[in-house]
Tab-separated table of C-alpha atoms in Angstrom:
chain	number	residue	atom	x	y	z
A	167	UNK	CA	0.201	0.069	0.056
A	168	UNK	CA	0.891	3.652	0.241
A	169	UNK	CA	0.858	5.771	2.626
A	170	UNK	CA	0.805	9.788	2.696
A	171	UNK	CA	2.065	11.696	5.405
A	172	UNK	CA	1.260	15.122	5.930
A	173	UNK	CA	3.158	17.464	7.967
A	174	UNK	CA	4.119	20.708	7.988
A	175	UNK	CA	1.890	22.156	5.187
A	176	UNK	CA	2.968	19.282	3.127
A	177	UNK	CA	3.212	15.730	1.621
A	178	UNK	CA	5.008	12.508	1.386
A	179	UNK	CA	3.788	9.185	-0.214
A	180	UNK	CA	5.886	6.350	0.614
A	181	UNK	CA	6.387	3.521	-1.300
A	182	UNK	CA	5.529	0.155	-0.061
A	183	UNK	CA	7.802	-1.859	2.215
A	184	UNK	CA	9.947	-0.268	5.246
A	185	UNK	CA	9.562	3.345	4.230
A	186	UNK	CA	5.677	2.704	4.350
A	187	UNK	CA	5.669	1.006	7.752
A	188	UNK	CA	7.878	3.997	9.374
A	189	UNK	CA	5.685	6.523	8.005
A	190	UNK	CA	2.720	4.428	8.666
A	191	UNK	CA	3.859	4.661	12.558
A	192	UNK	CA	4.727	8.053	12.973
A	193	UNK	CA	1.200	8.458	11.856
A	194	UNK	CA	-0.325	6.607	14.523
A	195	UNK	CA	2.110	7.355	17.352
A	196	UNK	CA	1.279	11.101	15.971
A	197	UNK	CA	5.002	12.143	15.346
A	198	UNK	CA	3.942	15.067	13.847
A	199	UNK	CA	7.803	17.349	13.341
A	200	UNK	CA	9.032	13.656	13.489
A	201	UNK	CA	6.857	12.797	10.498
A	202	UNK	CA	8.166	15.453	8.623
A	203	UNK	CA	12.052	13.882	9.475
A	204	UNK	CA	10.370	10.297	8.327
A	205	UNK	CA	9.183	12.340	5.120
A	206	UNK	CA	13.071	12.997	4.275
A	207	UNK	CA	14.588	10.066	5.317
A	208	UNK	CA	12.304	8.461	2.953
A	209	UNK	CA	13.464	10.623	0.347
A	210	UNK	CA	16.829	9.306	0.673
A	211	UNK	CA	15.748	5.741	0.468
A	212	UNK	CA	13.471	6.770	-3.034
A	213	UNK	CA	16.790	7.928	-4.377
A	214	UNK	CA	19.235	4.887	-3.334
A	215	UNK	CA	20.187	2.926	-6.253
A	216	UNK	CA	19.310	-0.674	-5.125
A	217	UNK	CA	21.178	-3.221	-3.039
A	218	UNK	CA	24.042	-5.040	-4.486
A	219	UNK	CA	22.836	-8.713	-3.877
A	220	UNK	CA	25.739	-10.294	-1.324
A	221	UNK	CA	24.878	-13.830	-2.595
A	222	UNK	CA	26.237	-15.451	-6.495
A	223	UNK	CA	23.163	-16.809	-7.285
A	224	UNK	CA	24.706	-19.851	-9.222
A	225	UNK	CA	26.687	-21.309	-6.397
A	226	UNK	CA	25.697	-19.905	-3.295
A	227	UNK	CA	28.475	-18.154	-2.287
A	228	UNK	CA	29.592	-14.463	-1.361
A	229	UNK	CA	29.758	-11.699	-4.155
A	230	UNK	CA	33.349	-10.067	-4.788
A	231	UNK	CA	31.712	-6.901	-3.566
A	232	UNK	CA	30.444	-8.593	-0.304
A	233	UNK	CA	34.053	-11.078	0.639
A	234	UNK	CA	36.016	-7.554	-0.065
A	235	UNK	CA	34.205	-5.916	2.834
A	236	UNK	CA	34.062	-8.965	4.925
A	237	UNK	CA	38.082	-9.884	4.583
A	238	UNK	CA	38.621	-5.758	5.511
A	239	UNK	CA	36.643	-6.191	8.533
A	240	UNK	CA	38.409	-9.220	9.482
A	241	UNK	CA	41.939	-7.677	9.025
A	242	UNK	CA	41.047	-4.643	11.063
A	243	UNK	CA	40.710	-7.126	14.042
A	244	UNK	CA	43.032	-10.758	13.443
A	245	UNK	CA	45.302	-12.150	10.795
A	246	UNK	CA	43.487	-13.722	8.062
A	247	UNK	CA	44.696	-16.826	5.881
A	248	UNK	CA	43.408	-15.841	1.793
A	249	UNK	CA	42.862	-18.444	-1.197
A	250	UNK	CA	42.454	-17.907	-4.696
A	251	UNK	CA	41.333	-21.092	-6.547
A	252	UNK	CA	40.116	-22.097	-9.770
A	253	UNK	CA	39.167	-25.095	-11.736
A	254	UNK	CA	42.290	-26.599	-13.904
A	255	UNK	CA	40.964	-26.605	-17.964
A	256	UNK	CA	37.716	-25.504	-16.657
A	257	UNK	CA	36.936	-24.076	-20.052
A	258	UNK	CA	36.769	-27.636	-22.113
A	259	UNK	CA	33.925	-28.594	-19.999
A	260	UNK	CA	31.900	-25.713	-21.299
A	261	UNK	CA	33.754	-26.207	-24.722
A	262	UNK	CA	32.857	-29.771	-24.880
A	263	UNK	CA	29.569	-30.722	-22.603
A	264	UNK	CA	28.071	-27.205	-22.681
A	265	UNK	CA	27.329	-24.114	-20.392
A	266	UNK	CA	24.723	-26.358	-18.217
A	267	UNK	CA	26.830	-28.136	-17.091
A	268	UNK	CA	29.857	-26.005	-16.853
A	269	UNK	CA	26.933	-24.188	-14.353
A	270	UNK	CA	26.397	-27.552	-12.220
A	271	UNK	CA	30.456	-28.483	-11.997
A	272	UNK	CA	30.651	-24.648	-9.921
A	273	UNK	CA	27.313	-25.067	-8.261
A	274	UNK	CA	28.472	-27.987	-6.737
A	275	UNK	CA	31.907	-26.763	-6.373
A	276	UNK	CA	30.699	-23.944	-4.206
A	277	UNK	CA	28.743	-26.680	-1.915
A	278	UNK	CA	32.175	-28.563	-1.509
A	279	UNK	CA	33.798	-25.593	-0.359
A	280	UNK	CA	31.510	-24.887	2.407
A	281	UNK	CA	30.525	-28.554	3.130
A	282	UNK	CA	34.508	-28.666	3.874
A	283	UNK	CA	35.476	-25.463	5.390
A	284	UNK	CA	32.395	-24.815	7.144
A	285	UNK	CA	30.500	-22.148	8.276
A	286	UNK	CA	33.496	-19.692	9.464
A	287	UNK	CA	35.209	-19.914	6.310
A	288	UNK	CA	34.102	-16.848	4.146
A	289	UNK	CA	33.516	-18.033	0.276
A	290	UNK	CA	32.969	-16.414	-2.881
A	291	UNK	CA	33.116	-16.558	-6.583
A	292	UNK	CA	34.319	-14.145	-9.072
A	293	UNK	CA	33.684	-14.543	-12.824
A	294	UNK	CA	33.525	-18.161	-14.327
A	295	UNK	CA	35.916	-20.890	-12.580
A	296	UNK	CA	37.227	-18.759	-10.027
A	297	UNK	CA	36.796	-18.960	-6.254
A	298	UNK	CA	37.866	-16.805	-2.897
A	299	UNK	CA	38.480	-18.194	0.662
A	300	UNK	CA	39.285	-16.581	3.528
A	301	UNK	CA	40.150	-17.930	7.052
A	302	UNK	CA	40.094	-16.132	9.983
A	303	UNK	CA	42.378	-16.655	12.652
A	304	UNK	CA	45.848	-16.922	13.234
A	305	UNK	CA	46.595	-20.948	12.229
A	306	UNK	CA	48.249	-20.351	9.149
A	307	UNK	CA	49.264	-24.095	8.993
A	308	UNK	CA	45.420	-25.668	10.112
A	309	UNK	CA	44.446	-23.203	7.512
A	310	UNK	CA	46.591	-24.023	5.135
A	311	UNK	CA	45.791	-28.202	6.115
A	312	UNK	CA	42.340	-26.739	5.049
A	313	UNK	CA	42.410	-25.595	1.940
A	314	UNK	CA	44.531	-28.696	0.783
A	315	UNK	CA	41.832	-30.749	1.696
A	316	UNK	CA	38.768	-28.786	0.263
A	317	UNK	CA	41.156	-28.682	-2.932
A	318	UNK	CA	42.263	-32.331	-3.168
A	319	UNK	CA	38.106	-32.779	-2.537
A	320	UNK	CA	37.099	-30.672	-5.694
A	321	UNK	CA	38.478	-33.241	-7.616
A	322	UNK	CA	36.359	-36.123	-6.982
A	323	UNK	CA	33.168	-33.262	-7.983
A	324	UNK	CA	30.823	-34.423	-10.609
A	325	UNK	CA	28.214	-31.892	-12.146
A	326	UNK	CA	25.844	-34.508	-12.539
A	327	UNK	CA	25.036	-38.331	-11.447
A	328	UNK	CA	24.937	-38.593	-14.864
A	329	UNK	CA	28.106	-37.381	-15.827
A	330	UNK	CA	30.324	-39.132	-13.429
A	331	UNK	CA	33.556	-38.641	-15.227
A	332	UNK	CA	34.000	-35.096	-16.071
A	333	UNK	CA	35.828	-33.448	-13.110
A	334	UNK	CA	38.292	-30.934	-12.978
A	335	UNK	CA	40.848	-30.686	-10.857
A	336	UNK	CA	42.276	-27.366	-9.100
A	337	UNK	CA	45.033	-24.990	-8.375
A	338	UNK	CA	45.250	-22.969	-5.309
A	339	UNK	CA	47.146	-19.662	-4.386
A	340	UNK	CA	46.917	-18.968	0.188
A	341	UNK	CA	49.254	-16.451	2.036
A	342	UNK	CA	48.972	-15.805	5.120
A	343	UNK	CA	49.004	-11.886	5.948
A	344	UNK	CA	48.278	-9.868	9.685
A	345	UNK	CA	45.800	-7.918	10.951
A	346	UNK	CA	45.541	-4.645	9.523
A	347	UNK	CA	46.684	-5.567	6.011
A	348	UNK	CA	44.951	-4.566	2.801
A	349	UNK	CA	42.607	-6.451	1.147
A	350	UNK	CA	43.480	-5.604	-2.409
A	351	UNK	CA	47.243	-6.541	-1.112
A	352	UNK	CA	46.447	-9.918	0.195
A	353	UNK	CA	44.855	-11.190	-2.718
A	354	UNK	CA	46.728	-9.610	-5.150
A	355	UNK	CA	49.482	-11.883	-3.011
A	356	UNK	CA	47.324	-14.897	-3.306
A	357	UNK	CA	46.272	-14.694	-6.898
A	358	UNK	CA	49.952	-14.029	-7.154
A	359	UNK	CA	50.559	-17.309	-5.125
A	360	UNK	CA	48.025	-19.427	-7.200
A	361	UNK	CA	50.016	-18.151	-10.813
A	362	UNK	CA	52.924	-19.937	-9.274
A	363	UNK	CA	50.735	-23.373	-8.995
A	364	UNK	CA	49.610	-23.100	-12.214
A	365	UNK	CA	52.892	-22.659	-13.338
A	366	UNK	CA	54.642	-25.895	-11.413
A	367	UNK	CA	51.681	-27.848	-13.441
A	368	UNK	CA	48.799	-27.373	-11.779
A	369	UNK	CA	46.429	-29.804	-9.413
A	370	UNK	CA	48.435	-27.543	-6.688
A	371	UNK	CA	48.521	-25.502	-3.821
A	372	UNK	CA	51.487	-23.067	-3.225
A	373	UNK	CA	51.820	-21.332	0.108
A	374	UNK	CA	55.217	-20.638	0.395
A	375	UNK	CA	55.461	-16.879	1.718
A	376	UNK	CA	58.962	-16.666	0.046
A	377	UNK	CA	58.920	-17.994	-3.373
A	378	UNK	CA	55.416	-15.284	-3.475
A	379	UNK	CA	57.541	-12.202	-2.174
A	380	UNK	CA	60.207	-13.341	-4.605
A	381	UNK	CA	57.845	-13.642	-7.906
A	382	UNK	CA	56.106	-9.965	-6.564
A	383	UNK	CA	59.536	-8.627	-5.934
A	384	UNK	CA	60.664	-9.850	-9.637
A	385	UNK	CA	56.990	-8.700	-11.083
A	386	UNK	CA	57.189	-5.119	-9.812
A	387	UNK	CA	60.912	-4.584	-11.436
A	388	UNK	CA	59.134	-5.578	-14.625
A	389	UNK	CA	57.181	-2.679	-17.134
A	390	UNK	CA	54.502	-2.315	-16.441
A	391	UNK	CA	51.832	-3.172	-19.919
A	392	UNK	CA	51.334	0.764	-20.818
A	393	UNK	CA	55.506	0.897	-21.252
A	394	UNK	CA	55.841	-1.968	-23.075
A	395	UNK	CA	52.859	-0.559	-25.450
A	396	UNK	CA	55.361	2.461	-25.768
A	397	UNK	CA	58.095	0.468	-26.417
A	398	UNK	CA	56.116	-1.203	-29.456
A	399	UNK	CA	55.474	2.395	-30.464
A	400	UNK	CA	58.748	3.524	-30.296
A	401	UNK	CA	60.005	0.398	-32.288
A	402	UNK	CA	62.021	-0.372	-29.717
A	403	UNK	CA	61.450	-4.174	-30.382
A	404	UNK	CA	63.457	-6.518	-32.866
A	405	UNK	CA	63.780	-9.934	-33.531
A	406	UNK	CA	67.632	-11.135	-32.877
A	407	UNK	CA	68.742	-14.574	-34.124
A	408	UNK	CA	70.455	-18.035	-33.148
A	409	UNK	CA	72.201	-20.402	-35.646
A	410	UNK	CA	70.810	-24.367	-35.844
A	411	UNK	CA	73.843	-25.882	-37.503
A	412	UNK	CA	75.254	-28.948	-39.037
A	413	UNK	CA	77.191	-30.700	-36.304
A	414	UNK	CA	79.537	-32.018	-38.634
A	415	UNK	CA	80.087	-29.730	-41.273
A	416	UNK	CA	79.290	-26.230	-39.058
A	417	UNK	CA	76.612	-25.100	-41.961
A	418	UNK	CA	74.175	-22.787	-40.524
A	419	UNK	CA	70.939	-24.563	-41.788
A	420	UNK	CA	68.241	-22.382	-39.898
A	421	UNK	CA	67.945	-20.161	-37.335
A	422	UNK	CA	65.553	-19.259	-34.588
A	423	UNK	CA	63.757	-16.101	-34.065
A	424	UNK	CA	64.491	-14.733	-30.399
A	425	UNK	CA	62.335	-11.174	-29.497
A	426	UNK	CA	64.616	-8.562	-27.253
A	427	UNK	CA	63.685	-5.101	-26.281
A	428	UNK	CA	66.462	-2.423	-26.871
A	429	UNK	CA	66.240	-0.216	-24.518
A	430	UNK	CA	66.319	3.554	-24.963
A	431	UNK	CA	69.245	3.530	-22.521
A	432	UNK	CA	71.133	0.310	-24.538
A	433	UNK	CA	70.025	-2.276	-22.523
A	434	UNK	CA	68.569	-5.427	-24.343
A	435	UNK	CA	65.808	-7.242	-22.452
A	436	UNK	CA	64.750	-10.935	-23.095
A	437	UNK	CA	61.088	-11.574	-22.665
A	438	UNK	CA	61.840	-13.533	-19.145
A	439	UNK	CA	63.113	-9.852	-18.080
A	440	UNK	CA	60.096	-7.623	-19.507
A	441	UNK	CA	57.504	-10.663	-19.364
A	442	UNK	CA	58.145	-13.462	-16.728
A	443	UNK	CA	56.635	-16.494	-16.313
A	444	UNK	CA	54.024	-16.871	-19.105
A	445	UNK	CA	51.884	-18.429	-16.026
A	446	UNK	CA	52.262	-15.830	-13.928
A	447	UNK	CA	48.890	-13.132	-13.882
A	448	UNK	CA	49.634	-9.245	-16.018
A	449	UNK	CA	51.549	-11.595	-18.250
A	450	UNK	CA	50.187	-11.079	-21.750
A	451	UNK	CA	52.011	-11.757	-25.361
A	452	UNK	CA	54.108	-9.686	-27.179
A	453	UNK	CA	52.841	-9.592	-30.935
A	454	UNK	CA	55.334	-6.980	-33.024
A	455	UNK	CA	54.041	-6.359	-36.189
A	456	UNK	CA	53.555	-8.749	-38.906
A	457	UNK	CA	56.007	-6.583	-41.653
A	458	UNK	CA	58.419	-7.178	-38.957
A	459	UNK	CA	57.956	-10.585	-38.745
A	460	UNK	CA	57.537	-10.908	-42.141
A	461	UNK	CA	60.471	-9.167	-43.060
A	462	UNK	CA	62.534	-11.626	-40.804
A	463	UNK	CA	61.576	-14.892	-42.568
A	464	UNK	CA	62.627	-13.415	-45.713
A	465	UNK	CA	65.702	-12.168	-44.911
A	466	UNK	CA	66.650	-15.649	-44.101
A	467	UNK	CA	64.156	-17.359	-47.084
A	468	UNK	CA	66.168	-15.318	-49.937
A	469	UNK	CA	69.594	-15.484	-48.702
A	470	UNK	CA	71.469	-17.397	-52.036
A	471	UNK	CA	71.064	-20.899	-50.048
A	472	UNK	CA	67.936	-20.230	-47.897
A	473	UNK	CA	67.698	-20.960	-44.641
A	474	UNK	CA	64.174	-21.733	-42.494
A	475	UNK	CA	63.508	-19.197	-39.424
A	476	UNK	CA	61.722	-21.071	-36.908
A	477	UNK	CA	59.313	-18.678	-34.534
A	478	UNK	CA	57.905	-19.725	-31.008
A	479	UNK	CA	54.574	-19.998	-30.363
A	480	UNK	CA	53.849	-19.957	-26.849
A	481	UNK	CA	50.631	-21.063	-24.968
A	482	UNK	CA	49.657	-17.481	-24.695
A	483	UNK	CA	50.246	-16.788	-28.283
A	484	UNK	CA	48.059	-19.623	-29.849
A	485	UNK	CA	45.307	-18.151	-27.623
A	486	UNK	CA	44.775	-14.772	-29.363
A	487	UNK	CA	42.299	-14.464	-31.500
A	488	UNK	CA	44.065	-13.039	-34.752
A	489	UNK	CA	46.898	-15.305	-34.196
A	490	UNK	CA	45.586	-17.782	-37.182
A	491	UNK	CA	45.405	-14.837	-39.032
A	492	UNK	CA	48.706	-13.449	-38.630
A	493	UNK	CA	49.849	-16.842	-39.389
A	494	UNK	CA	48.190	-17.197	-42.657
A	495	UNK	CA	49.013	-13.852	-43.488
A	496	UNK	CA	53.229	-14.757	-42.982
A	497	UNK	CA	53.164	-18.263	-45.064
A	498	UNK	CA	50.991	-16.213	-48.179
A	499	UNK	CA	53.807	-14.235	-48.648
A	500	UNK	CA	57.400	-15.976	-47.799
A	501	UNK	CA	57.751	-19.782	-48.348
A	502	UNK	CA	56.182	-21.951	-46.108
A	503	UNK	CA	59.284	-24.498	-46.746
A	504	UNK	CA	61.311	-21.603	-44.834
A	505	UNK	CA	58.989	-21.210	-41.872
A	506	UNK	CA	59.223	-23.774	-38.626
A	507	UNK	CA	56.941	-23.328	-35.912
A	508	UNK	CA	58.377	-24.439	-32.194
A	509	UNK	CA	55.568	-25.244	-29.838
A	510	UNK	CA	56.972	-24.617	-26.644
A	511	UNK	CA	56.627	-26.563	-23.689
A	512	UNK	CA	54.024	-24.549	-22.153
A	513	UNK	CA	51.657	-23.940	-24.865
A	514	UNK	CA	47.978	-25.541	-23.672
A	515	UNK	CA	47.388	-27.131	-26.984
A	516	UNK	CA	45.236	-29.685	-25.509
A	517	UNK	CA	43.150	-27.433	-24.009
A	518	UNK	CA	42.285	-24.919	-27.029
A	519	UNK	CA	40.332	-26.065	-29.665
A	520	UNK	CA	41.249	-23.971	-32.224
A	521	UNK	CA	44.890	-25.113	-31.820
A	522	UNK	CA	45.392	-28.266	-33.158
A	523	UNK	CA	43.504	-27.445	-36.560
A	524	UNK	CA	45.247	-24.007	-37.112
A	525	UNK	CA	48.588	-26.508	-36.657
A	526	UNK	CA	47.699	-28.833	-39.175
A	527	UNK	CA	46.794	-26.163	-41.610
A	528	UNK	CA	50.169	-24.676	-41.293
A	529	UNK	CA	51.990	-27.949	-41.587
A	530	UNK	CA	49.817	-28.874	-45.044
A	531	UNK	CA	50.723	-25.332	-46.677
A	532	UNK	CA	54.021	-26.424	-46.209
A	533	UNK	CA	55.511	-24.965	-42.967
A	534	UNK	CA	56.966	-27.379	-40.619
A	535	UNK	CA	55.899	-27.943	-36.387
A	536	UNK	CA	58.639	-28.358	-34.123
A	537	UNK	CA	57.949	-29.345	-30.880
A	538	UNK	CA	60.588	-27.641	-28.524
A	539	UNK	CA	62.447	-28.853	-25.407
A	540	UNK	CA	61.914	-32.339	-25.840
A	541	UNK	CA	61.676	-34.619	-22.980
A	542	UNK	CA	60.677	-31.528	-20.127
A	543	UNK	CA	57.371	-30.925	-18.639
A	544	UNK	CA	54.338	-30.612	-21.584
A	545	UNK	CA	56.353	-31.295	-24.226
A	546	UNK	CA	56.267	-35.204	-23.892
A	547	UNK	CA	55.718	-38.295	-25.611
A	548	UNK	CA	52.242	-37.805	-25.342
A	549	UNK	CA	52.570	-34.622	-28.001
A	550	UNK	CA	53.423	-36.927	-30.497
A	551	UNK	CA	50.257	-39.019	-30.723
A	552	UNK	CA	48.333	-35.881	-31.429
A	553	UNK	CA	50.119	-33.384	-32.967
A	554	UNK	CA	51.636	-32.758	-36.425
A	555	UNK	CA	55.026	-32.491	-35.554
A	556	UNK	CA	58.371	-32.415	-37.792
A	557	UNK	CA	61.216	-31.433	-35.667
A	558	UNK	CA	61.999	-32.761	-32.344
A	559	UNK	CA	64.152	-30.509	-30.094
A	560	UNK	CA	65.573	-31.834	-27.508
A	561	UNK	CA	65.957	-30.071	-24.483
A	562	UNK	CA	69.093	-29.020	-22.953
A	563	UNK	CA	69.278	-30.790	-20.189
A	564	UNK	CA	69.426	-34.184	-21.949
A	565	UNK	CA	72.629	-32.554	-23.714
A	566	UNK	CA	74.723	-31.138	-20.375
A	567	UNK	CA	73.825	-34.342	-19.093
A	568	UNK	CA	74.753	-37.284	-21.940
A	569	UNK	CA	78.503	-37.392	-20.546
A	570	UNK	CA	76.114	-39.956	-18.159
A	571	UNK	CA	75.925	-43.485	-18.813
A	572	UNK	CA	72.352	-43.218	-17.907
A	573	UNK	CA	70.949	-39.576	-19.815
A	574	UNK	CA	73.065	-41.132	-22.846
A	575	UNK	CA	71.205	-43.852	-22.979
A	576	UNK	CA	67.670	-42.135	-22.176
A	577	UNK	CA	68.903	-39.933	-25.801
A	578	UNK	CA	69.937	-42.589	-27.856
A	579	UNK	CA	66.386	-43.976	-27.562
A	580	UNK	CA	64.624	-40.596	-27.960
A	581	UNK	CA	67.246	-40.171	-31.448
A	582	UNK	CA	66.319	-43.925	-32.422
A	583	UNK	CA	62.432	-43.083	-31.807
A	584	UNK	CA	62.534	-39.868	-33.854
A	585	UNK	CA	64.516	-41.817	-36.685
A	586	UNK	CA	61.877	-44.233	-36.503
A	587	UNK	CA	58.672	-41.614	-36.534
A	588	UNK	CA	60.443	-39.771	-39.470
A	589	UNK	CA	60.975	-37.062	-37.647
A	590	UNK	CA	64.398	-34.276	-38.084
A	591	UNK	CA	65.946	-33.560	-34.360
A	592	UNK	CA	67.819	-30.780	-33.175
A	593	UNK	CA	69.989	-30.764	-30.298
A	594	UNK	CA	69.610	-27.350	-27.600
A	595	UNK	CA	72.410	-26.126	-25.740
A	596	UNK	CA	75.596	-26.980	-27.097
A	597	UNK	CA	78.109	-25.438	-25.185
A	598	UNK	CA	81.258	-28.175	-25.896
A	599	UNK	CA	83.037	-28.993	-28.572
A	600	UNK	CA	82.754	-32.668	-26.425
A	601	UNK	CA	79.187	-32.582	-26.212
A	602	UNK	CA	79.503	-32.194	-30.453
A	603	UNK	CA	81.270	-35.100	-30.508
A	604	UNK	CA	79.188	-37.141	-28.166
A	605	UNK	CA	76.229	-36.003	-29.998
A	606	UNK	CA	77.954	-36.990	-33.438
A	607	UNK	CA	78.609	-40.593	-31.895
A	608	UNK	CA	74.131	-40.754	-31.271
A	609	UNK	CA	73.085	-40.073	-34.711
A	610	UNK	CA	71.963	-36.567	-33.811
A	611	UNK	CA	73.230	-34.297	-36.807
A	612	UNK	CA	71.976	-30.434	-35.817
A	613	UNK	CA	72.405	-28.444	-32.700
A	614	UNK	CA	71.653	-25.083	-31.667
A	615	UNK	CA	73.942	-23.520	-28.900
A	616	UNK	CA	76.569	-20.881	-27.675
A	617	UNK	CA	78.903	-23.072	-28.870
A	618	UNK	CA	77.737	-22.916	-32.373
A	619	UNK	CA	76.545	-19.216	-32.133
A	620	UNK	CA	75.263	-16.936	-29.724
A	621	UNK	CA	71.897	-14.508	-30.259
A	622	UNK	CA	72.963	-11.596	-32.575
A	623	UNK	CA	70.724	-9.111	-34.126
A	624	UNK	CA	69.087	-10.743	-37.592
A	625	UNK	CA	70.743	-8.305	-39.612
A	626	UNK	CA	73.939	-9.348	-38.109
A	627	UNK	CA	73.595	-13.301	-38.497
A	628	UNK	CA	72.410	-12.722	-42.671
A	629	UNK	CA	75.120	-10.772	-43.226
A	630	UNK	CA	77.140	-13.587	-41.458
A	631	UNK	CA	75.737	-16.555	-43.653
A	632	UNK	CA	75.805	-14.980	-47.085
A	633	UNK	CA	79.465	-14.207	-46.597
A	634	UNK	CA	80.516	-17.851	-45.404
A	635	UNK	CA	78.532	-18.970	-48.450
A	636	UNK	CA	79.679	-16.909	-51.051
A	637	UNK	CA	82.350	-18.784	-53.367
A	638	UNK	CA	86.331	-18.176	-52.902
A	639	UNK	CA	87.598	-16.210	-55.329
A	640	UNK	CA	89.083	-17.809	-58.206
A	641	UNK	CA	93.008	-18.522	-57.829
A	642	UNK	CA	95.166	-16.501	-60.197
């Protein structure tokens, strides 16, 4: 109902709800001037925006705003253990089973966290598959143990009984902060810990405060996105290259393109100095202008004895929306037989439905696909089953350890397997003549490393290669 209050010659029409009830009470009690005050209060209430919801409608967890307010209140009074958690490869649930199944899995994860952590835990769901958790109190290790138990339990959560095989592991970052800590700083630290857990292979919890502080310090030293954009605008990014040589003849077979940032003060930064770990938050792929990439490939393809140019494809680059367009444009203007695309170890191709078709298209056009850092991390035997690979680049760890009998045996078996599969092979990290001799003895014919040539500007290496291949002047 609507209630009208007459006061001091004016009136106020209230809306149903609390303001109407208060106004009605004023009339019943005959508050007089108090009614006028209520009129003004009603007017202010009507002008307020509606209150933001405190609960996520899908999972029943707190919203970001409610969690942040609760965390701030807790931190004013006591230390808190803060956790940022998300599901590993959740996108593939939506892609394969549909968003309804993904929503059901998220709702089940929310219930799992509440059941495992109890009523004292503050649990929020952010966008997509990320959750925040705060456990107030000084029990640092006990809180970390509770969070680890909850994280492990998530791996058994299913969206519906009809889909018992649709499960996802979880990665988590945990930080324990003292009372008085800024809530935003606590969340940033936990988010950085989560990134470290992902960088170490996912499906784990990272709670090492020292590791988090080191990562935070390294991130603080790196130029931010604005500085990188300014560097691109000023053409400060360029390609250096490192040669790949025939181990018997020293002939340069090709070069690997390595992005460098030449700063105005003369410093030359490698990607790990301006991007850091690709898994850390804030890290974005650098996409040099297509013309610069095309010019580099053409420089070596047009030599009297052409060389290939190899470009690295990281997971973030492969997931960029315009990568396919850029690579297809590149092979339209440069002989694809002179192009190699290296899948680096971190590239999560298995979780990207567009990546595998793109690699197949590039290979069908005549380019070659290399598996970088073979024998470590994701760059393993399983990828030879699924990816259209032409070249394996044995990780430098095998080159360095090849003098040991066990490592030499492993490398010999890998070489024999690659030969049986018809794959070309390149050994990375050559630093000594003894390593070269040993690799040749094992049957490896191509290599890359400081022994064979250090990274240098592309024009320098193009001139050196051209000079090496120029016919000697005829004798008088």
